[in-house]
Short mmCIF file of C-alpha atoms in Angstrom, two decimals:
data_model
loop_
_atom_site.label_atom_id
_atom_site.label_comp_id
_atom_site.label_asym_id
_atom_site.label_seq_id
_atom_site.Cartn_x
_atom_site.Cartn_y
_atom_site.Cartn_z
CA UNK A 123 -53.96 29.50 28.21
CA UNK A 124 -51.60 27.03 26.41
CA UNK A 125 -48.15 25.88 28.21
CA UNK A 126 -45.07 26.19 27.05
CA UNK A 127 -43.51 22.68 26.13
CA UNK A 128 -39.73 23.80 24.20
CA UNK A 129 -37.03 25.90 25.14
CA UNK A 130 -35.48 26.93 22.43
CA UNK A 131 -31.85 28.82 22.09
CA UNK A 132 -30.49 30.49 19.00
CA UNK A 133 -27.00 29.57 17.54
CA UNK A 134 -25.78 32.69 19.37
CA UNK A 135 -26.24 31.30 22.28
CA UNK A 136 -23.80 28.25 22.11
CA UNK A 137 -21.15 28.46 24.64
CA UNK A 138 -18.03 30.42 23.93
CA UNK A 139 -15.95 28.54 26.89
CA UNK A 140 -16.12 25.22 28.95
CA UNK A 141 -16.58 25.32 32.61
CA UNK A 142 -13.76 23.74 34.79
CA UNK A 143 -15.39 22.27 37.68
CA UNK A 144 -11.89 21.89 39.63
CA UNK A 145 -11.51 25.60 39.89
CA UNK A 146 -14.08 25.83 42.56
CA UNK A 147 -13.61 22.34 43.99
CA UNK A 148 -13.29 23.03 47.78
CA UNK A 149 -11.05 19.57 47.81
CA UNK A 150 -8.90 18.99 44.46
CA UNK A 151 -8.70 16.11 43.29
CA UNK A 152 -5.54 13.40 43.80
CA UNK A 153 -2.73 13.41 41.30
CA UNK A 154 -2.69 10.51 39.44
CA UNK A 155 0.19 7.98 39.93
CA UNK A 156 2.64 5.94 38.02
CA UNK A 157 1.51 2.38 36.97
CA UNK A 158 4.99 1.23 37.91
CA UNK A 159 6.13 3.59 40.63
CA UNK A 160 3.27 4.97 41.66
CA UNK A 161 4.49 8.42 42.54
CA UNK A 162 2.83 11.13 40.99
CA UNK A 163 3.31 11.97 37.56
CA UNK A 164 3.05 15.15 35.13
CA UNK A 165 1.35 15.86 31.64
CA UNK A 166 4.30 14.37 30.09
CA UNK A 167 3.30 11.21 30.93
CA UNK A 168 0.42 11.80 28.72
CA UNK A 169 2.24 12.84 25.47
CA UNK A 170 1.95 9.72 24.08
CA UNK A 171 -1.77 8.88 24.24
CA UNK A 172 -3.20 12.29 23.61
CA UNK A 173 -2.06 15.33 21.87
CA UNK A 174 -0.77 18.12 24.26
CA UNK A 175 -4.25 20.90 23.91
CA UNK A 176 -6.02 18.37 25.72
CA UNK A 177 -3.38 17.68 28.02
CA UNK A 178 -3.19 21.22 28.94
CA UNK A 179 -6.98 20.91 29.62
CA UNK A 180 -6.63 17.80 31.33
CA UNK A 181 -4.49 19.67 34.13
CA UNK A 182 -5.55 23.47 33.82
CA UNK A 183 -6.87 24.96 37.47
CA UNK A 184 -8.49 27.64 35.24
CA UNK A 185 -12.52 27.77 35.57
CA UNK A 186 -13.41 28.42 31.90
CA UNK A 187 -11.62 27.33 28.85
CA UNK A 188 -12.00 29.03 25.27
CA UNK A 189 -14.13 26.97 22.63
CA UNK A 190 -12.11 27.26 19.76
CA UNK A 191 -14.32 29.22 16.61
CA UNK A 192 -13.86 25.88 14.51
CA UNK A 193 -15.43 23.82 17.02
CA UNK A 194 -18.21 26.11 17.77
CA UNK A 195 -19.01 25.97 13.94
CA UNK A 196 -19.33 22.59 13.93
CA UNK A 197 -21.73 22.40 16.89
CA UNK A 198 -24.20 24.43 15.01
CA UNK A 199 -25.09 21.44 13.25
CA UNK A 200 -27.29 20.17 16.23
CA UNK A 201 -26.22 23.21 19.34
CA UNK A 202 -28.02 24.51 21.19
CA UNK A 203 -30.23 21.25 21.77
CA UNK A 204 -34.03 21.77 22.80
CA UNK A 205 -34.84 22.11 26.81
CA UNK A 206 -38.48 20.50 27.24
CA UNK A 207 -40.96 21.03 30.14
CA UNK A 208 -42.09 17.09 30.29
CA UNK A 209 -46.19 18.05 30.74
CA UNK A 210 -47.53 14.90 29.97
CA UNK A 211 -44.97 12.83 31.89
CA UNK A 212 -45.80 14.95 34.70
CA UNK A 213 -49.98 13.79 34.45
CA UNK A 214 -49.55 10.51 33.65
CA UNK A 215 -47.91 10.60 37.67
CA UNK A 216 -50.23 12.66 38.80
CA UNK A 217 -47.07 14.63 40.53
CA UNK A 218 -46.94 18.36 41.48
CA UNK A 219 -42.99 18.44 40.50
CA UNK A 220 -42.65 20.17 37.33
CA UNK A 221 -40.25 17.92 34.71
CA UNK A 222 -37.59 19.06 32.54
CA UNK A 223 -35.14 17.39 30.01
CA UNK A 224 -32.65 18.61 28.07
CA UNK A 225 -32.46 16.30 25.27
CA UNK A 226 -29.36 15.21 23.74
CA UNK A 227 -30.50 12.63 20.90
CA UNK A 228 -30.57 15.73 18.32
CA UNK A 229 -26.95 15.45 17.45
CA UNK A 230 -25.83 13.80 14.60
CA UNK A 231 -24.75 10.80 16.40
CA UNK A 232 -27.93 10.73 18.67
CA UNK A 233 -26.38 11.53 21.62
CA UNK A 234 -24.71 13.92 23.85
CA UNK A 235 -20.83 12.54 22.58
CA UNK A 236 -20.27 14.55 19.92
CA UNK A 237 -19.87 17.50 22.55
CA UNK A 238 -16.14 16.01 23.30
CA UNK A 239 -15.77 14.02 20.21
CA UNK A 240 -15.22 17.36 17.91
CA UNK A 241 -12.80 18.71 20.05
CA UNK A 242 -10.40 15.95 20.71
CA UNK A 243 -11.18 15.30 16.87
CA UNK A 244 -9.57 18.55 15.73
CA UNK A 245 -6.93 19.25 18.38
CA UNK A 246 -5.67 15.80 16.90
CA UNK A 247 -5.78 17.16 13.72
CA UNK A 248 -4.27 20.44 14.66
CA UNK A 249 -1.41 18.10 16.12
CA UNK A 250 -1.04 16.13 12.58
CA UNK A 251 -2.47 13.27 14.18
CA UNK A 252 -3.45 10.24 11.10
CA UNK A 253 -5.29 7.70 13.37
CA UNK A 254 -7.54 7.98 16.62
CA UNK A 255 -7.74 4.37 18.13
CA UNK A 256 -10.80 4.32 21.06
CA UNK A 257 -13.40 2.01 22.76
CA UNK A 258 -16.98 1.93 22.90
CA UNK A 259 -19.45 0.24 25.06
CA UNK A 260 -22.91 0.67 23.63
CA UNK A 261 -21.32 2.62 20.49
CA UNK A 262 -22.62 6.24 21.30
CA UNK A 263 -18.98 7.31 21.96
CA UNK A 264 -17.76 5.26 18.97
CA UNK A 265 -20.51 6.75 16.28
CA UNK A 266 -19.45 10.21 18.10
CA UNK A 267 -15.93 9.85 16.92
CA UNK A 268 -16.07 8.25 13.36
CA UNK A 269 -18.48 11.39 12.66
CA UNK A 270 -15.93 13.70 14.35
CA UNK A 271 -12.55 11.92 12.78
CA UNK A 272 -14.30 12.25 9.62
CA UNK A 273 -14.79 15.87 9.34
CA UNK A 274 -11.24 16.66 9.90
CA UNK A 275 -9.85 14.17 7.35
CA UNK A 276 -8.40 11.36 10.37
CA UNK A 277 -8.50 7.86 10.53
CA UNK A 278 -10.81 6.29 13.07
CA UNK A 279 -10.00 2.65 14.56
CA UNK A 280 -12.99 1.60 17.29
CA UNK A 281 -13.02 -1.26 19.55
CA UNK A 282 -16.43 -1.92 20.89
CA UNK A 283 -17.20 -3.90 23.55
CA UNK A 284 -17.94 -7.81 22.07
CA UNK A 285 -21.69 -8.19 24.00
CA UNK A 286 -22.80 -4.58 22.78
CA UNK A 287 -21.03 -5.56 18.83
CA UNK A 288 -23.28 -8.70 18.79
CA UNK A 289 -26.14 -6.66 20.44
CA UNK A 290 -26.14 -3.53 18.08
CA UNK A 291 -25.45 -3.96 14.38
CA UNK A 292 -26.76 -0.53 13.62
CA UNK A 293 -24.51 1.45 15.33
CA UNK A 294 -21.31 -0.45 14.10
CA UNK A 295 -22.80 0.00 10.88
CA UNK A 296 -23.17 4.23 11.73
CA UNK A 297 -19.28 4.10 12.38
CA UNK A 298 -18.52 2.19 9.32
CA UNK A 299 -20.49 4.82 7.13
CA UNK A 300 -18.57 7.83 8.50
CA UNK A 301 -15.42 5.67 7.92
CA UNK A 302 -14.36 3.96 10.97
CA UNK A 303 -13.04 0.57 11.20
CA UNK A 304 -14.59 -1.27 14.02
CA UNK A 305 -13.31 -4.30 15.96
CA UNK A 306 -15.61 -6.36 18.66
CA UNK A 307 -13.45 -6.59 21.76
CA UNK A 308 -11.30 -8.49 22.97
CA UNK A 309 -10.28 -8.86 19.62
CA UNK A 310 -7.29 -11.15 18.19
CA UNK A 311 -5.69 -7.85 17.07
CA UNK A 312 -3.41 -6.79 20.47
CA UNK A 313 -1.95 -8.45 23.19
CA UNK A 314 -4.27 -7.15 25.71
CA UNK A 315 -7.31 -9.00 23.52
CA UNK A 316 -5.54 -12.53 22.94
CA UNK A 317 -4.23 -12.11 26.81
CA UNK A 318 -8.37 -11.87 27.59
CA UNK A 319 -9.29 -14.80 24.80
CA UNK A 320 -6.92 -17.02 26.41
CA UNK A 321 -8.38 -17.02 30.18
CA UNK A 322 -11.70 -16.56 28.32
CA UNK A 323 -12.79 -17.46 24.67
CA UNK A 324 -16.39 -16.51 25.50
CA UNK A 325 -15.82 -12.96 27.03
CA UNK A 326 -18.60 -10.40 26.55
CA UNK A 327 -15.95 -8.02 26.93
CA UNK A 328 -16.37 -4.74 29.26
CA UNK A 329 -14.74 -1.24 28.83
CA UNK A 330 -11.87 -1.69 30.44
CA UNK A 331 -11.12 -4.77 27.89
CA UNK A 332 -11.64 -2.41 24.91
CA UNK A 333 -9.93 0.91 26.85
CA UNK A 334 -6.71 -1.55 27.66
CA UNK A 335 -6.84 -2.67 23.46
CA UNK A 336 -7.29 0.74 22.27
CA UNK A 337 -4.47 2.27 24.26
CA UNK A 338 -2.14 -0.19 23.34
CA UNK A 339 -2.73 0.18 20.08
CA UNK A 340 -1.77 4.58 20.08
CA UNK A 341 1.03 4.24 22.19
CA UNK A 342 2.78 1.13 20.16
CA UNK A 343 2.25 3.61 16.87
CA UNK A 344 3.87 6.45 16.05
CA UNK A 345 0.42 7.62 14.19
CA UNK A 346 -2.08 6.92 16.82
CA UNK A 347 -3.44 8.96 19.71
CA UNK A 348 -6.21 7.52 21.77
CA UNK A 349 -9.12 8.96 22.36
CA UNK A 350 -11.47 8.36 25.44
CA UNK A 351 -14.82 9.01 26.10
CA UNK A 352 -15.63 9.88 29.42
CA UNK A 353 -14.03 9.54 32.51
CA UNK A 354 -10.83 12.16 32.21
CA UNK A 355 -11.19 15.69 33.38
CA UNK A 356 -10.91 16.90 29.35
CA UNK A 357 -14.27 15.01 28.49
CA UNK A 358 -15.94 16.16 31.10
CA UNK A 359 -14.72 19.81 31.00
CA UNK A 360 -16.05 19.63 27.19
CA UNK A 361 -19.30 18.29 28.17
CA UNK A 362 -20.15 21.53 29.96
CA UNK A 363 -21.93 22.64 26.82
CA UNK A 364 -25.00 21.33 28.09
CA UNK A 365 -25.19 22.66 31.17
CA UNK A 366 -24.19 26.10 30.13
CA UNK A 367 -27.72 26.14 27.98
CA UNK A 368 -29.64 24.53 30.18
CA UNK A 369 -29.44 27.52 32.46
CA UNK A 370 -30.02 30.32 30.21
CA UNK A 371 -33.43 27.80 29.00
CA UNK A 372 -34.38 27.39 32.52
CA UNK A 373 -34.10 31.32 32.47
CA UNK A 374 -36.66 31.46 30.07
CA UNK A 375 -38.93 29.02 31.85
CA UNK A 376 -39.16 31.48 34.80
CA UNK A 377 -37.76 27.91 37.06
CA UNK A 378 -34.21 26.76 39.03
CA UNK A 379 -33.93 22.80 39.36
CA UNK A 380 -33.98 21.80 42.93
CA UNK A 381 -33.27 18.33 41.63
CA UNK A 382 -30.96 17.83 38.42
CA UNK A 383 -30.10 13.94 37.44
CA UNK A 384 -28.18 11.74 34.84
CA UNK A 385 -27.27 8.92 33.89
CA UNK A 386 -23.77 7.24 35.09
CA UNK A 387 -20.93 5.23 33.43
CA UNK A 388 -17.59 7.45 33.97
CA UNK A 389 -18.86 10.98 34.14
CA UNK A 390 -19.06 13.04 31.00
CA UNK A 391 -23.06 12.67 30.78
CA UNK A 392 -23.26 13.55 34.39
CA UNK A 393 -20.89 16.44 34.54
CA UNK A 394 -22.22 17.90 30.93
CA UNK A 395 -25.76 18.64 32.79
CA UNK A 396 -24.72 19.16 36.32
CA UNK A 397 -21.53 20.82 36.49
CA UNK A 398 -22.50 24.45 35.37
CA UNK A 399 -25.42 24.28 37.90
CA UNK A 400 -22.68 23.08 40.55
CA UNK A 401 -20.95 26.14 40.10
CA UNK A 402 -23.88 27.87 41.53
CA UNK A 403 -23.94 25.71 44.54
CA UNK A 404 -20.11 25.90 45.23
CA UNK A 405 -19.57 29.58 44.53
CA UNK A 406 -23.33 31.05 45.39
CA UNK A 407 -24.71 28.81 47.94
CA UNK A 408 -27.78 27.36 45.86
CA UNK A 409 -29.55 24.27 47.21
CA UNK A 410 -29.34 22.68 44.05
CA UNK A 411 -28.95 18.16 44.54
CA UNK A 412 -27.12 16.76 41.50
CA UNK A 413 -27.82 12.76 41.36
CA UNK A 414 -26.12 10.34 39.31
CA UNK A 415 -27.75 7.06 38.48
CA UNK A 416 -25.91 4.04 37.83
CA UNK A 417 -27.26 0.83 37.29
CA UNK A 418 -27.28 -1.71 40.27
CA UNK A 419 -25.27 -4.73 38.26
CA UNK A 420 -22.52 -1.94 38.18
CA UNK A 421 -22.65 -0.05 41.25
CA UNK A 422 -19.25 1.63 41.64
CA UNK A 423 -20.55 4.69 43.10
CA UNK A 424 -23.08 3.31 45.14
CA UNK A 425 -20.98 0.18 46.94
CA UNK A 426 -17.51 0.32 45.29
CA UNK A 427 -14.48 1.61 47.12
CA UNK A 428 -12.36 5.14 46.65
CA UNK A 429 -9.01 3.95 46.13
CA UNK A 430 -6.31 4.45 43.19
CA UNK A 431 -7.14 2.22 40.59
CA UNK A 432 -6.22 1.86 36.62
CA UNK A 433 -8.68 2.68 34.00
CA UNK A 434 -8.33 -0.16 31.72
CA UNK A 435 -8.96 -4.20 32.46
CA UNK A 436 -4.79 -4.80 31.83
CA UNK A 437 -3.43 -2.27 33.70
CA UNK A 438 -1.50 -0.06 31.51
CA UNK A 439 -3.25 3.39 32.38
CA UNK A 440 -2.20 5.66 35.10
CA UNK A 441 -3.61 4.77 38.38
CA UNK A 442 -6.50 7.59 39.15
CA UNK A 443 -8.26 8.33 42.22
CA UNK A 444 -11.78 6.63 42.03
CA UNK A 445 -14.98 4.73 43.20
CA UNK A 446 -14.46 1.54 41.52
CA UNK A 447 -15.22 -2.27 41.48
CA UNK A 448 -11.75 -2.96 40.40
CA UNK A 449 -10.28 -3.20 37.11
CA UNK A 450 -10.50 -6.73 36.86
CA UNK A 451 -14.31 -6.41 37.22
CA UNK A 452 -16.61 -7.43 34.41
CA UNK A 453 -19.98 -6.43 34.70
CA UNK A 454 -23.07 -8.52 34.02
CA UNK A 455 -24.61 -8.47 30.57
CA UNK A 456 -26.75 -5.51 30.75
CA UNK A 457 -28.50 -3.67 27.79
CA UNK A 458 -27.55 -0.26 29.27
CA UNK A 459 -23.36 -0.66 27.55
CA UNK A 460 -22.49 2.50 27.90
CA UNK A 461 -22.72 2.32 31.71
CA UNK A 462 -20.69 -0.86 32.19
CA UNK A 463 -17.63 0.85 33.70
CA UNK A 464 -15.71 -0.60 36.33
CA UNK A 465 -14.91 3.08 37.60
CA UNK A 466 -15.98 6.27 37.98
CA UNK A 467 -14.68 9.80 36.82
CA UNK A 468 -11.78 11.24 39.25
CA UNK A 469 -13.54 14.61 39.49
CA UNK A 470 -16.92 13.24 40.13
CA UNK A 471 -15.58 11.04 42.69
CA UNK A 472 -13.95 13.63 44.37
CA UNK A 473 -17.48 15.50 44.49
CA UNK A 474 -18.90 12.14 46.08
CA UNK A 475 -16.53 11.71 48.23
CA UNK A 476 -16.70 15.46 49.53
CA UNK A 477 -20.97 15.09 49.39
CA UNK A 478 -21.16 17.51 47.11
CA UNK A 479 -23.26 15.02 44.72
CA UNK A 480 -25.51 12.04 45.48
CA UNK A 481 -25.60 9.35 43.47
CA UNK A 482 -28.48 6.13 43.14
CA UNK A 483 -28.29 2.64 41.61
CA UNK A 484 -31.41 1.37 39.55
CA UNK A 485 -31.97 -2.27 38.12
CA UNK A 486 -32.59 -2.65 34.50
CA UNK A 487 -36.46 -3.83 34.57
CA UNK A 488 -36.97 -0.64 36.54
CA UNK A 489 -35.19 1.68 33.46
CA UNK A 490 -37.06 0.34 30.83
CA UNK A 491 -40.56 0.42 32.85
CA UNK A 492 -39.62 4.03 33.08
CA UNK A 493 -38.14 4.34 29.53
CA UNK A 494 -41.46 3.02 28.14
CA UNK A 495 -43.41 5.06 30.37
CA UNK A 496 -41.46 8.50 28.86
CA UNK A 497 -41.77 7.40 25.31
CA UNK A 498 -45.54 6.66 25.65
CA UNK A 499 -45.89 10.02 27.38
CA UNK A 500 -43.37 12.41 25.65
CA UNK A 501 -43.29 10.17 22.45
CA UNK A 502 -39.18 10.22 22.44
CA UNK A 503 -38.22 6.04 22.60
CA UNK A 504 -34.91 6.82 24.98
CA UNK A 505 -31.62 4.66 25.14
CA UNK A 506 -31.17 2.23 27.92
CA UNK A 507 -28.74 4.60 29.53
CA UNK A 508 -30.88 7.77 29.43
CA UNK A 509 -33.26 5.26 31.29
CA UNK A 510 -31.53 5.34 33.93
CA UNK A 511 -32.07 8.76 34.93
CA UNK A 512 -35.90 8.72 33.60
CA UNK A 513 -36.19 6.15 36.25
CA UNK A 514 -34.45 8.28 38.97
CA UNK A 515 -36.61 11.17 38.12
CA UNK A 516 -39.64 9.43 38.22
CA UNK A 517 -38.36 8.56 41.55
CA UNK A 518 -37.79 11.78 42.71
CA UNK A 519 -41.33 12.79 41.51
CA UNK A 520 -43.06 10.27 42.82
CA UNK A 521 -41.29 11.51 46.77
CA UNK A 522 -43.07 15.00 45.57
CA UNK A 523 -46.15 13.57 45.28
CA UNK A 524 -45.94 11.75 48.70
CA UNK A 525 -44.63 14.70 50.66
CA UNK A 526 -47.28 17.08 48.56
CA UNK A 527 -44.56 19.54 47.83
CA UNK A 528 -43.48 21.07 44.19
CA UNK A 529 -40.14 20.12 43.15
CA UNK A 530 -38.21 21.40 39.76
CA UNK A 531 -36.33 17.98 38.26
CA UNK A 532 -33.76 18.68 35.54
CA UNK A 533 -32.41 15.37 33.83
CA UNK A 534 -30.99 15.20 30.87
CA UNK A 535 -31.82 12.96 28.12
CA UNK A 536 -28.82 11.93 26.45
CA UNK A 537 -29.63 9.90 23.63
CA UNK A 538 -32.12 8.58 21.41
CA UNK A 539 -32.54 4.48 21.66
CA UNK A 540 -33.91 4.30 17.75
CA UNK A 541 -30.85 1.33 17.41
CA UNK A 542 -31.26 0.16 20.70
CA UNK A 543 -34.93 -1.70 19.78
CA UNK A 544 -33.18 -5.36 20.10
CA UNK A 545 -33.36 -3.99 24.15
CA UNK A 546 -36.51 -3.04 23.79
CA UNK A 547 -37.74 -6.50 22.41
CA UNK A 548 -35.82 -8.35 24.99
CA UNK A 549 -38.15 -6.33 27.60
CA UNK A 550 -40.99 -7.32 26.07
CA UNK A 551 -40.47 -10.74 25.47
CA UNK A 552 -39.45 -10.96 29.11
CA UNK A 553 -36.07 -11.97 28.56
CA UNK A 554 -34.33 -9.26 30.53
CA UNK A 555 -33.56 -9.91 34.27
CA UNK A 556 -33.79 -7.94 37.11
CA UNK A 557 -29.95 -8.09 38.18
CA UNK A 558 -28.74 -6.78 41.64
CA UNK A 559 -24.94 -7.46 42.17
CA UNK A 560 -24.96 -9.40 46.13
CA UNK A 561 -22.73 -8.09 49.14
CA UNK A 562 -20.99 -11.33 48.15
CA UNK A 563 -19.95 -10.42 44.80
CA UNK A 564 -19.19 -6.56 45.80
CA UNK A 565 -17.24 -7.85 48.47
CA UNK A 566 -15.29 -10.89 46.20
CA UNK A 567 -14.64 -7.90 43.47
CA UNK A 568 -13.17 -5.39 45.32
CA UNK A 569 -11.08 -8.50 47.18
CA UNK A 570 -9.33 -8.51 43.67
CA UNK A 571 -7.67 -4.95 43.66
CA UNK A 572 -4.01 -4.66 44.50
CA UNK A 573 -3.30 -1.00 43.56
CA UNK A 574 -2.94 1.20 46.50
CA UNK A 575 -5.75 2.22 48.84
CA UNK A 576 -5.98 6.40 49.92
CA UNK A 577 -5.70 7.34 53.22
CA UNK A 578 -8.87 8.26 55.02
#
């Protein structure tokens, strides 16, 4: 009797709301502050940087949040995206846990982005907005956005990080064929860039470095909002598209996860699978463990501190409550980009904090080992990040196997890595490193932040 290997959903079945996490948190999460004053401040503080729909969603206790019709239209090109029971990963580790993914790559952009990147694309437009300025690390987020900005009719300005620019032609080249203009970072085009070039000509950049250029750029013009990718509650309340699938395709596989993972830079990948499945375990009691996986040359999660800190490298974000390494904090040259965040989403640090999530730090030789062993079993190649949480499942079946016990693993597969082969060849040629940030340096980064500590 053959096995069922793809879930598949019908266009019907593509959410009609988002799912707002907060509305069920048991501890909300802590206002964010002034970068000056640091009292609290309000939405208005936001008007400049993002048009006022998103705002509203940024700070809305509500649990579920209408999909406008235009946006659901537009995530019929690639929603709802296939759920697959991972068979032949599961024999070549000999494991009784049973595997699924919910892969991401089928989007235009080849990854999950696009889930955010449409809506803050046409509330801008809604708005009048001309120009979105952003960052982008391994240029997922930035290729989500010039497809977005494109189809409704806005300008698209993208500062990507200078090591992942250098690193992956092909996906500058994606933005600049849906229209974007694209600028390595730190670039010679803001203060916050030639402030960066002067203490360091050589800079591989980081996030933060492209976040602080980006934002300066919207609020100095009238024209410009700024756009982020992950991190804020808005990106990760849009995200919940995935999860909201997932669970009607794990419906049809007759299976719950016991175990459901992703990958880790600021939050939207994570919360996008996990969230709607939290909701079960915060309002129904299920024993479901939601793991985030961050790599171990940026371990925020894993060994950074919960303390106010700003967003960007310069400072001129609001300070948010977060596990981070500090702002200052540039991590090592990694292939994984997208995951070389300083911080950490508020909400999923609020989750962390409360242990009501688990997260795990993996090095890089360990992702692509299991990267390479997914693609030669399931034939999909995946980005460095989705390695991440490959790795961590692997992990996780491998413990099943050990105890003798059947476990269910959800992760979700949130990109292809078909322009990420200049990784791939690194690995091979044995020019990647296994990198493990010391106590030392931990210690010596979070020495560095001066914004205020929380209470314990």
């Amino acid at each position: 009797m053959s096995k069922q290997t793809k879930f598949v959903l019908s266009e019907r079945d593509i959410p009609e709301k988002w799912y707002n996490i907060v509305a069920d948190m048991p501890n909300k999460p802590l206002p964010p502050l002034h970068p000056a004053t640091h009292e609290p401040i309000g939405p208005d503080a936001l008007a400049p940087l993002f048009p006022m729909e998103l705002i509203k969603q940024e700070v809305t206790p509500d649990a579920w949040v209408e999909i406008p019709e235009e946006v659901r239209e537009v995530y019929k090109l690639w929603r709802p995206t296939p759920l697959y029971r991972a068979h032949r990963l599961e024999k070549a580790l000999d494991t009784p846990a049973k595997i699924y993914y919910k892969y991401e790559g089928v989007s235009p952009a080849g990854s999950h982005k696009p889930n955010t990147a449409v809506p803050q694309a046409y509330y801008n437009m809604k708005e009048g907005v001309q120009r979105i300025t952003t960052e982008t690390g391994a240029g997922q987020w930035g290729s989500a956005l010039a497809f977005a900005c494109n189809l409704f009719g806005i300008k698209c300005e993208v500062y990507m990080v200078r090591i992942s620019y250098d690193q992956k032609p092909y996906r500058k080249l994606m933005m600049n064929t849906w229209g974007a203009d694209v600028y390595a970072s730190p670039s010679d085009r803001t203060n916050a860039g030639r402030q960066i070039l002067a203490q360091d000509p050589d800079s591989p950049g980081s996030l933060g470095i492209a976040i602080s250029e980006a934002v300066e750029v919207a609020a100095t013009n009238d024209d410009a909002k700024y756009s982020l990718g992950s991190v804020l509650n808005h990106v990760l309340l849009h995200q919940t598209v995935i999860g909201q699938e997932a669970i009607k395709q794990m419906e049809m596989a007759g299976d719950y996860p016991d175990i459901v993972i992703a990958p880790f830079g600021g939050g939207s990948n994570f919360a996008g699978i996990s969230f709607p499945f939290l909701r079960h375990k915060l309002t129904e009691g299920k024993k479901v463990r939601a793991i985030a996986v961050e790599p171990t040359s940026c371990p925020k999660l894993t060994r950074g501190v919960f303390r106010y800190d700003f967003g960007d490298t310069v400072g001129m974000t609001p300070l948010l409550p977060m596990y981070t390494l500090g702002h200052t904090f540039v991590p090592a040259k990694i292939h994984a980009g997208g995951l070389r965040y300083h911080g950490a989403g508020v909400i999923v640090s609020q989750l962390l904090k409360d242990g009501i999530i688990e997260a795990a730090a993996v090095d890089q030789i360990e992702t692509f080992e299991a990267g390479i062993l997914f693609a030669k079993a399931e034939g999909i190649i995946p980005a460095p990040e989705a390695n991440h949480g490959i790795a961590q499942a692997i992990r996780e079946a491998q413990i099943a196997k050990e105890e003798g016990v059947s476990k269910t693993i959800l992760f979700n597969l949130c990109g292809h890595g078909n322009f990420d082969m200049a990784a791939y060849e690194a690995y091979f040629a044995g020019r990647l490193q296994k990198h493990e940030m010391t106590q030392a340096e931990i210690e010596a980064a979070i020495a560095l932040i001066d914004t205020p500590a929380i209470p314990a």
